mmCIF file of C-alpha atoms in Angstrom:
data_model
loop_
_atom_site.group_PDB
_atom_site.id
_atom_site.type_symbol
_atom_site.label_atom_id
_atom_site.label_comp_id
_atom_site.label_asym_id
_atom_site.label_seq_id
_atom_site.Cartn_x
_atom_site.Cartn_y
_atom_site.Cartn_z
ATOM 1 C CA MET V 944 143.823 -107.201 55.728
ATOM 2 C CA SER V 945 147.616 -107.299 55.443
ATOM 3 C CA GLY V 946 149.669 -104.305 54.446
ATOM 4 C CA LYS V 947 150.413 -105.869 51.075
ATOM 5 C CA ASP V 948 146.711 -106.553 50.410
ATOM 6 C CA ARG V 949 145.894 -102.990 51.400
ATOM 7 C CA GLN V 950 148.472 -101.655 48.913
ATOM 8 C CA LYS V 951 146.964 -103.793 46.163
ATOM 9 C CA GLN V 952 143.498 -102.527 46.983
ATOM 10 C CA LEU V 953 144.638 -98.882 46.919
ATOM 11 C CA ALA V 954 146.439 -99.422 43.622
ATOM 12 C CA ARG V 955 143.343 -101.038 42.114
ATOM 13 C CA GLU V 956 141.091 -98.205 43.303
ATOM 14 C CA HIS V 957 143.540 -95.624 41.921
ATOM 15 C CA TYR V 958 143.542 -97.367 38.552
ATOM 16 C CA GLU V 959 139.748 -97.528 38.495
ATOM 17 C CA ARG V 960 139.495 -93.802 39.263
ATOM 18 C CA GLN V 961 141.971 -92.973 36.501
ATOM 19 C CA THR V 962 140.079 -95.125 34.020
ATOM 20 C CA GLN V 963 136.747 -93.516 34.934
ATOM 21 C CA ARG V 964 138.173 -90.008 34.560
ATOM 22 C CA ARG V 965 139.658 -90.905 31.177
ATOM 23 C CA LEU V 966 136.352 -92.305 29.931
ATOM 24 C CA GLU V 967 134.499 -89.202 31.137
ATOM 25 C CA ARG V 968 136.993 -86.928 29.333
ATOM 26 C CA GLU V 969 136.656 -88.920 26.138
ATOM 27 C CA ALA V 970 132.866 -88.910 26.321
ATOM 28 C CA LYS V 971 132.776 -85.150 26.883
ATOM 29 C CA SER V 972 135.258 -84.549 24.077
ATOM 30 C CA LYS V 973 133.221 -86.655 21.656
ATOM 31 C CA ARG V 974 130.064 -84.749 22.548
ATOM 32 C CA ASN V 975 131.698 -81.380 22.001
ATOM 33 C CA ALA V 976 133.870 -81.944 18.914
ATOM 34 C CA ILE V 977 131.743 -80.738 16.025
ATOM 35 C CA ILE V 978 134.356 -79.387 13.682
ATOM 36 C CA GLY V 979 137.344 -81.641 14.000
ATOM 37 C CA THR V 980 140.720 -82.577 12.689
ATOM 38 C CA SER V 981 141.069 -86.321 12.427
ATOM 39 C CA VAL V 982 144.048 -87.821 14.213
ATOM 40 C CA ALA V 983 144.124 -91.378 12.854
ATOM 41 C CA ALA V 984 142.503 -93.274 10.010
ATOM 42 C CA VAL V 985 141.296 -95.970 12.384
ATOM 43 C CA VAL V 986 138.805 -93.590 13.971
ATOM 44 C CA VAL V 987 137.093 -92.336 10.799
ATOM 45 C CA VAL V 988 134.237 -94.832 11.159
ATOM 46 C CA GLY V 989 133.591 -93.517 14.662
ATOM 47 C CA GLY V 990 133.196 -90.026 13.200
ATOM 48 C CA VAL V 991 130.519 -91.221 10.781
ATOM 49 C CA ILE V 992 128.641 -92.896 13.636
ATOM 50 C CA ALA V 993 128.911 -89.745 15.749
ATOM 51 C CA ALA V 994 127.634 -87.660 12.848
ATOM 52 C CA THR V 995 124.616 -89.914 12.387
ATOM 53 C CA THR V 996 123.832 -89.687 16.092
ATOM 54 C CA LEU V 997 124.025 -85.907 16.199
ATOM 55 C CA LEU V 998 121.854 -85.595 13.119
ATOM 56 C CA GLY V 999 118.988 -87.389 14.775
ATOM 57 C CA GLY V 1000 119.729 -91.130 14.558
ATOM 58 C CA SER V 1001 119.345 -92.865 17.873
ATOM 59 C CA ASP V 1002 120.107 -89.775 19.969
ATOM 60 C CA THR V 1003 116.804 -88.598 21.416
ATOM 61 C CA THR V 1004 118.441 -85.352 22.567
ATOM 62 C CA ALA V 1005 119.247 -84.211 19.029
ATOM 63 C CA THR V 1006 117.446 -81.086 17.837
ATOM 64 C CA ALA V 1007 116.916 -79.312 14.563
ATOM 65 C CA THR V 1008 119.855 -77.051 15.329
ATOM 66 C CA SER V 1009 122.333 -79.871 15.923
ATOM 67 C CA GLU V 1010 125.436 -79.591 13.736
ATOM 68 C CA PRO V 1011 127.132 -82.573 12.077
ATOM 69 C CA ALA V 1012 130.291 -84.028 13.582
ATOM 70 C CA PRO V 1013 132.950 -84.077 10.851
ATOM 71 C CA SER V 1014 135.392 -86.302 12.665
ATOM 72 C CA PRO V 1015 135.975 -87.922 16.008
ATOM 73 C CA SER V 1016 137.836 -86.166 18.750
ATOM 74 C CA SER V 1017 140.770 -87.431 20.711
ATOM 75 C CA SER V 1018 141.017 -86.586 24.363
ATOM 76 C CA VAL V 1019 144.185 -84.864 25.494
ATOM 77 C CA SER V 1020 145.592 -87.244 28.047
ATOM 78 C CA GLU V 1021 148.712 -87.356 30.131
ATOM 79 C CA ALA V 1022 150.230 -89.760 27.590
ATOM 80 C CA ALA V 1023 149.737 -87.301 24.713
ATOM 81 C CA GLY V 1024 152.912 -85.381 25.458
ATOM 82 C CA PRO V 1025 153.519 -81.879 26.822
ATOM 83 C CA ALA V 1026 150.544 -79.545 26.913
ATOM 84 C CA PRO V 1027 150.636 -76.134 25.218
ATOM 85 C CA THR V 1028 150.380 -73.060 27.404
ATOM 86 C CA ALA V 1029 148.385 -69.864 26.999
ATOM 87 C CA PHE V 1030 149.754 -66.453 26.134
ATOM 88 C CA ASP V 1031 151.830 -64.965 28.944
ATOM 89 C CA PRO V 1032 151.196 -61.193 28.962
ATOM 90 C CA ALA V 1033 154.225 -60.495 31.143
ATOM 91 C CA ALA V 1034 156.650 -62.287 28.843
ATOM 92 C CA GLY V 1035 154.701 -61.731 25.621
ATOM 93 C CA THR V 1036 155.056 -65.388 24.693
ATOM 94 C CA CYS V 1037 152.981 -68.432 23.759
ATOM 95 C CA GLY V 1038 153.797 -72.022 24.641
ATOM 96 C CA TYR V 1039 153.531 -74.274 21.607
ATOM 97 C CA ALA V 1040 153.892 -78.018 22.155
ATOM 98 C CA ALA V 1041 154.893 -80.843 19.833
ATOM 99 C CA ALA V 1042 151.911 -82.927 18.695
ATOM 100 C CA PRO V 1043 152.152 -86.665 19.390
ATOM 101 C CA ASP V 1044 151.010 -87.580 15.876
ATOM 102 C CA GLY V 1045 153.820 -85.611 14.205
ATOM 103 C CA ALA V 1046 153.780 -83.324 11.172
ATOM 104 C CA VAL V 1047 152.703 -84.022 7.618
ATOM 105 C CA LYS V 1048 154.731 -80.984 6.567
ATOM 106 C CA ASN V 1049 157.366 -80.099 9.123
ATOM 107 C CA VAL V 1050 158.043 -76.382 9.475
ATOM 108 C CA GLY V 1051 159.170 -76.344 13.104
ATOM 109 C CA LEU V 1052 157.545 -74.535 16.019
ATOM 110 C CA PRO V 1053 156.413 -70.901 15.776
ATOM 111 C CA PRO V 1054 158.542 -68.404 17.681
ATOM 112 C CA ALA V 1055 157.421 -68.067 21.292
ATOM 113 C CA LYS V 1056 157.552 -64.250 21.162
ATOM 114 C CA VAL V 1057 154.316 -62.781 19.847
ATOM 115 C CA ASP V 1058 153.603 -59.584 17.894
ATOM 116 C CA LYS V 1059 150.122 -58.364 18.895
ATOM 117 C CA SER V 1060 149.874 -55.475 16.445
ATOM 118 C CA PRO V 1061 146.737 -55.422 14.225
ATOM 119 C CA LYS V 1062 147.064 -57.603 11.137
ATOM 120 C CA LYS V 1063 145.252 -58.939 8.130
ATOM 121 C CA MET V 1064 145.710 -62.330 6.508
ATOM 122 C CA THR V 1065 145.334 -62.709 2.752
ATOM 123 C CA ILE V 1066 144.597 -66.159 1.343
ATOM 124 C CA GLU V 1067 145.338 -66.175 -2.373
ATOM 125 C CA THR V 1068 143.254 -68.902 -4.024
ATOM 126 C CA ASN V 1069 142.553 -70.045 -7.576
ATOM 127 C CA LEU V 1070 139.163 -68.287 -7.248
ATOM 128 C CA GLY V 1071 140.470 -64.981 -5.916
ATOM 129 C CA ASP V 1072 141.682 -63.484 -2.654
ATOM 130 C CA ILE V 1073 140.064 -64.053 0.716
ATOM 131 C CA VAL V 1074 141.103 -61.387 3.217
ATOM 132 C CA ILE V 1075 140.677 -61.882 6.948
ATOM 133 C CA GLU V 1076 141.065 -59.189 9.566
ATOM 134 C CA VAL V 1077 142.682 -61.200 12.350
ATOM 135 C CA SER V 1078 142.590 -60.384 16.043
ATOM 136 C CA ALA V 1079 146.135 -60.619 17.370
ATOM 137 C CA GLU V 1080 144.963 -58.944 20.571
ATOM 138 C CA LYS V 1081 142.324 -61.586 21.381
ATOM 139 C CA THR V 1082 144.047 -64.585 19.771
ATOM 140 C CA PRO V 1083 147.803 -63.927 19.947
ATOM 141 C CA CYS V 1084 148.904 -67.571 19.842
ATOM 142 C CA THR V 1085 146.615 -68.349 16.893
ATOM 143 C CA VAL V 1086 147.653 -65.354 14.808
ATOM 144 C CA ASN V 1087 151.319 -65.942 15.621
ATOM 145 C CA SER V 1088 150.949 -69.527 14.386
ATOM 146 C CA PHE V 1089 149.358 -68.393 11.116
ATOM 147 C CA ALA V 1090 152.129 -65.847 10.599
ATOM 148 C CA HIS V 1091 154.699 -68.625 11.064
ATOM 149 C CA LEU V 1092 152.932 -71.042 8.714
ATOM 150 C CA ALA V 1093 152.458 -68.327 6.100
ATOM 151 C CA GLN V 1094 156.133 -67.366 6.249
ATOM 152 C CA LYS V 1095 157.084 -71.040 5.791
ATOM 153 C CA LYS V 1096 154.708 -71.379 2.784
ATOM 154 C CA TYR V 1097 152.967 -74.197 4.614
ATOM 155 C CA PHE V 1098 149.587 -73.704 2.935
ATOM 156 C CA ASN V 1099 150.869 -73.202 -0.610
ATOM 157 C CA GLY V 1100 149.335 -75.705 -3.018
ATOM 158 C CA SER V 1101 146.888 -77.099 -0.439
ATOM 159 C CA LYS V 1102 143.177 -77.584 -1.100
ATOM 160 C CA CYS V 1103 140.186 -76.859 1.101
ATOM 161 C CA HIS V 1104 138.884 -80.349 1.721
ATOM 162 C CA ARG V 1105 135.484 -80.016 3.374
ATOM 163 C CA LEU V 1106 132.338 -78.073 2.578
ATOM 164 C CA GLY V 1107 129.095 -77.981 4.497
ATOM 165 C CA SER V 1108 125.565 -77.275 3.323
ATOM 166 C CA ASP V 1109 123.207 -74.358 3.951
ATOM 167 C CA GLN V 1110 122.407 -76.068 7.264
ATOM 168 C CA PHE V 1111 126.116 -76.255 8.132
ATOM 169 C CA PRO V 1112 127.666 -73.358 6.173
ATOM 170 C CA MET V 1113 131.416 -73.644 6.424
ATOM 171 C CA LEU V 1114 134.493 -74.370 4.297
ATOM 172 C CA GLN V 1115 137.368 -76.164 6.037
ATOM 173 C CA CYS V 1116 140.993 -75.844 4.910
ATOM 174 C CA GLY V 1117 144.531 -76.232 6.232
ATOM 175 C CA ASP V 1118 145.506 -79.876 5.602
ATOM 176 C CA PRO V 1119 148.484 -79.613 3.201
ATOM 177 C CA LEU V 1120 148.069 -83.218 2.004
ATOM 178 C CA ALA V 1121 144.313 -83.149 1.405
ATOM 179 C CA LYS V 1122 143.306 -84.207 -2.112
ATOM 180 C CA ALA V 1123 139.772 -82.803 -1.771
ATOM 181 C CA ASP V 1124 138.406 -85.234 -4.357
ATOM 182 C CA GLY V 1125 135.894 -87.070 -2.183
ATOM 183 C CA LYS V 1126 137.959 -90.255 -2.397
ATOM 184 C CA ASN V 1127 140.828 -89.738 0.020
ATOM 185 C CA PRO V 1128 139.997 -91.087 3.522
ATOM 186 C CA THR V 1129 142.911 -89.233 5.115
ATOM 187 C CA ASP V 1130 141.723 -85.743 4.164
ATOM 188 C CA GLY V 1131 141.515 -83.674 7.322
ATOM 189 C CA GLN V 1132 144.220 -85.569 9.194
ATOM 190 C CA GLY V 1133 147.179 -83.342 8.338
ATOM 191 C CA GLY V 1134 148.808 -80.950 10.770
ATOM 192 C CA PRO V 1135 152.020 -78.973 11.364
ATOM 193 C CA GLY V 1136 153.378 -81.180 14.147
ATOM 194 C CA TYR V 1137 152.521 -78.829 16.987
ATOM 195 C CA ARG V 1138 149.433 -77.689 18.867
ATOM 196 C CA PHE V 1139 148.364 -74.635 20.822
ATOM 197 C CA VAL V 1140 145.660 -73.486 23.202
ATOM 198 C CA ASN V 1141 142.097 -72.400 22.491
ATOM 199 C CA GLU V 1142 141.574 -68.647 22.699
ATOM 200 C CA ASN V 1143 138.732 -66.111 22.647
ATOM 201 C CA LEU V 1144 135.987 -68.653 23.428
ATOM 202 C CA GLU V 1145 133.890 -66.576 25.820
ATOM 203 C CA GLY V 1146 130.712 -65.652 23.991
ATOM 204 C CA ALA V 1147 132.048 -67.015 20.713
ATOM 205 C CA LYS V 1148 129.571 -66.981 17.814
ATOM 206 C CA TYR V 1149 130.055 -68.556 14.411
ATOM 207 C CA THR V 1150 128.110 -66.272 12.088
ATOM 208 C CA ARG V 1151 128.689 -65.319 8.461
ATOM 209 C CA GLY V 1152 132.252 -64.147 7.900
ATOM 210 C CA VAL V 1153 133.817 -65.678 11.009
ATOM 211 C CA ALA V 1154 137.149 -67.492 10.628
ATOM 212 C CA ALA V 1155 137.863 -70.096 13.326
ATOM 213 C CA MET V 1156 140.162 -72.980 14.168
ATOM 214 C CA ALA V 1157 139.216 -76.619 13.714
ATOM 215 C CA ASN V 1158 140.380 -78.983 16.454
ATOM 216 C CA SER V 1159 140.150 -82.521 17.809
ATOM 217 C CA GLY V 1160 139.512 -81.501 21.408
ATOM 218 C CA PRO V 1161 140.520 -78.740 23.817
ATOM 219 C CA ASP V 1162 143.884 -77.088 23.057
ATOM 220 C CA THR V 1163 144.657 -79.250 19.994
ATOM 221 C CA ASN V 1164 144.763 -76.446 17.408
ATOM 222 C CA GLY V 1165 147.179 -76.922 14.520
ATOM 223 C CA SER V 1166 146.829 -75.655 10.953
ATOM 224 C CA GLN V 1167 143.228 -76.473 10.018
ATOM 225 C CA PHE V 1168 140.623 -73.734 10.050
ATOM 226 C CA PHE V 1169 137.138 -73.041 8.736
ATOM 227 C CA LEU V 1170 135.397 -70.061 7.171
ATOM 228 C CA VAL V 1171 131.696 -69.526 7.849
ATOM 229 C CA TYR V 1172 129.474 -68.280 4.996
ATOM 230 C CA GLY V 1173 126.146 -68.465 6.880
ATOM 231 C CA ASP V 1174 125.076 -68.631 10.510
ATOM 232 C CA THR V 1175 125.740 -71.752 12.580
ATOM 233 C CA GLN V 1176 124.765 -72.955 16.048
ATOM 234 C CA LEU V 1177 128.143 -74.426 16.993
ATOM 235 C CA PRO V 1178 129.133 -74.520 20.675
ATOM 236 C CA ALA V 1179 131.895 -72.129 21.752
ATOM 237 C CA ASP V 1180 134.676 -74.703 21.340
ATOM 238 C CA TYR V 1181 136.542 -73.330 18.316
ATOM 239 C CA THR V 1182 138.878 -70.338 18.451
ATOM 240 C CA PRO V 1183 137.398 -67.465 16.385
ATOM 241 C CA PHE V 1184 140.483 -65.601 15.207
ATOM 242 C CA GLY V 1185 139.163 -63.144 12.646
ATOM 243 C CA THR V 1186 136.523 -61.877 10.230
ATOM 244 C CA VAL V 1187 136.440 -62.194 6.443
ATOM 245 C CA THR V 1188 136.427 -58.678 4.971
ATOM 246 C CA LYS V 1189 136.856 -59.684 1.326
ATOM 247 C CA GLY V 1190 136.014 -62.859 -0.565
ATOM 248 C CA LEU V 1191 132.712 -63.977 0.920
ATOM 249 C CA GLU V 1192 131.354 -64.151 -2.631
ATOM 250 C CA ILE V 1193 133.956 -66.865 -3.259
ATOM 251 C CA LEU V 1194 132.549 -68.937 -0.417
ATOM 252 C CA ASP V 1195 129.017 -68.366 -1.763
ATOM 253 C CA LYS V 1196 130.115 -69.579 -5.197
ATOM 254 C CA VAL V 1197 131.707 -72.695 -3.736
ATOM 255 C CA ASN V 1198 128.611 -73.351 -1.656
ATOM 256 C CA LYS V 1199 126.338 -73.000 -4.702
ATOM 257 C CA ALA V 1200 128.354 -75.644 -6.570
ATOM 258 C CA GLY V 1201 127.794 -78.125 -3.734
ATOM 259 C CA PHE V 1202 129.950 -80.947 -2.436
ATOM 260 C CA ILE V 1203 130.891 -84.477 -3.358
ATOM 261 C CA PRO V 1204 129.249 -87.074 -1.107
ATOM 262 C CA PRO V 1205 129.774 -89.112 0.888
ATOM 263 C CA GLY V 1206 131.231 -87.100 3.729
ATOM 264 C CA ASP V 1207 131.031 -86.893 7.484
ATOM 265 C CA GLY V 1208 127.724 -85.552 8.794
ATOM 266 C CA GLY V 1209 126.286 -84.164 5.561
ATOM 267 C CA THR V 1210 129.509 -82.589 4.312
ATOM 268 C CA GLY V 1211 131.987 -83.457 1.598
ATOM 269 C CA ALA V 1212 134.749 -82.251 -0.679
ATOM 270 C CA PRO V 1213 133.696 -79.109 -2.566
ATOM 271 C CA LYS V 1214 132.834 -79.666 -6.235
ATOM 272 C CA GLU V 1215 134.331 -76.247 -6.942
ATOM 273 C CA THR V 1216 138.015 -76.766 -6.139
ATOM 274 C CA VAL V 1217 139.532 -74.226 -3.766
ATOM 275 C CA GLU V 1218 143.320 -74.304 -3.954
ATOM 276 C CA ILE V 1219 145.400 -72.061 -1.722
ATOM 277 C CA LYS V 1220 148.247 -70.588 -3.731
ATOM 278 C CA ASP V 1221 149.746 -68.440 -0.991
ATOM 279 C CA VAL V 1222 149.003 -66.982 2.432
ATOM 280 C CA THR V 1223 150.473 -63.709 3.650
ATOM 281 C CA MET V 1224 150.216 -61.857 6.945
ATOM 282 C CA SER V 1225 150.618 -58.096 6.871
ATOM 283 C CA SER V 1226 150.011 -55.074 9.058
ATOM 284 C CA LYS V 1227 146.466 -53.786 8.996
ATOM 285 C CA SER V 1228 146.279 -50.824 6.650
#
């Protein structure tokens, strides 16, 4: 074999290895993404197929505790732009990175410097206040992002677009362009134009009162989050950033009203509209 032929062979083998690794990442990401933020309208159909599979369809590994997949995931590849970095205790900073799909409501990047003092987040809605005791110590990058978005009035006027059932008890919010009417195929695709790392995943449980981040794969957090009003069996893939201390009765009321089908994996837009009027972050009193 000539030197040139050998180079071609090595290049081909390198390409094949890269392709195999990419496919494995995508397959793993699709298996793990249960609560997701859609990244492109073209992949919505894939999310419905994934939901059907996880609910029992043709997947013989599905069990009674399987949760529905609300949207497909997108693997974070080398072509997706710079990766976010975790909290640096020495510098007291978080590394936020621009998202390749851009912002639906551009408010810039959060400040890198983080304040880890105890805080509470108040979500003022048309149905009353939902108060969350957030953990800035365990999820500094997440809480810092919420403080930034709240200060920029990012959530004001937005609607929570996705409600689960008693088998999947969660309300998902945080897409500023969501219409939450059961008719808009782009609900759940909006983000702030940046992403940040997963945090606090070790031993994570998603029981009644937990507030956690939605994502479309590892370290793709943006602005979408979900509030749990029952107990779920989700895998530890979604950053739990706090606990609801006031307003769980609001979630129960919304749950009782039901949702508008069709939706991904047995979910849909809530019949009882939940509009976020304002979000504030304050010191824990």
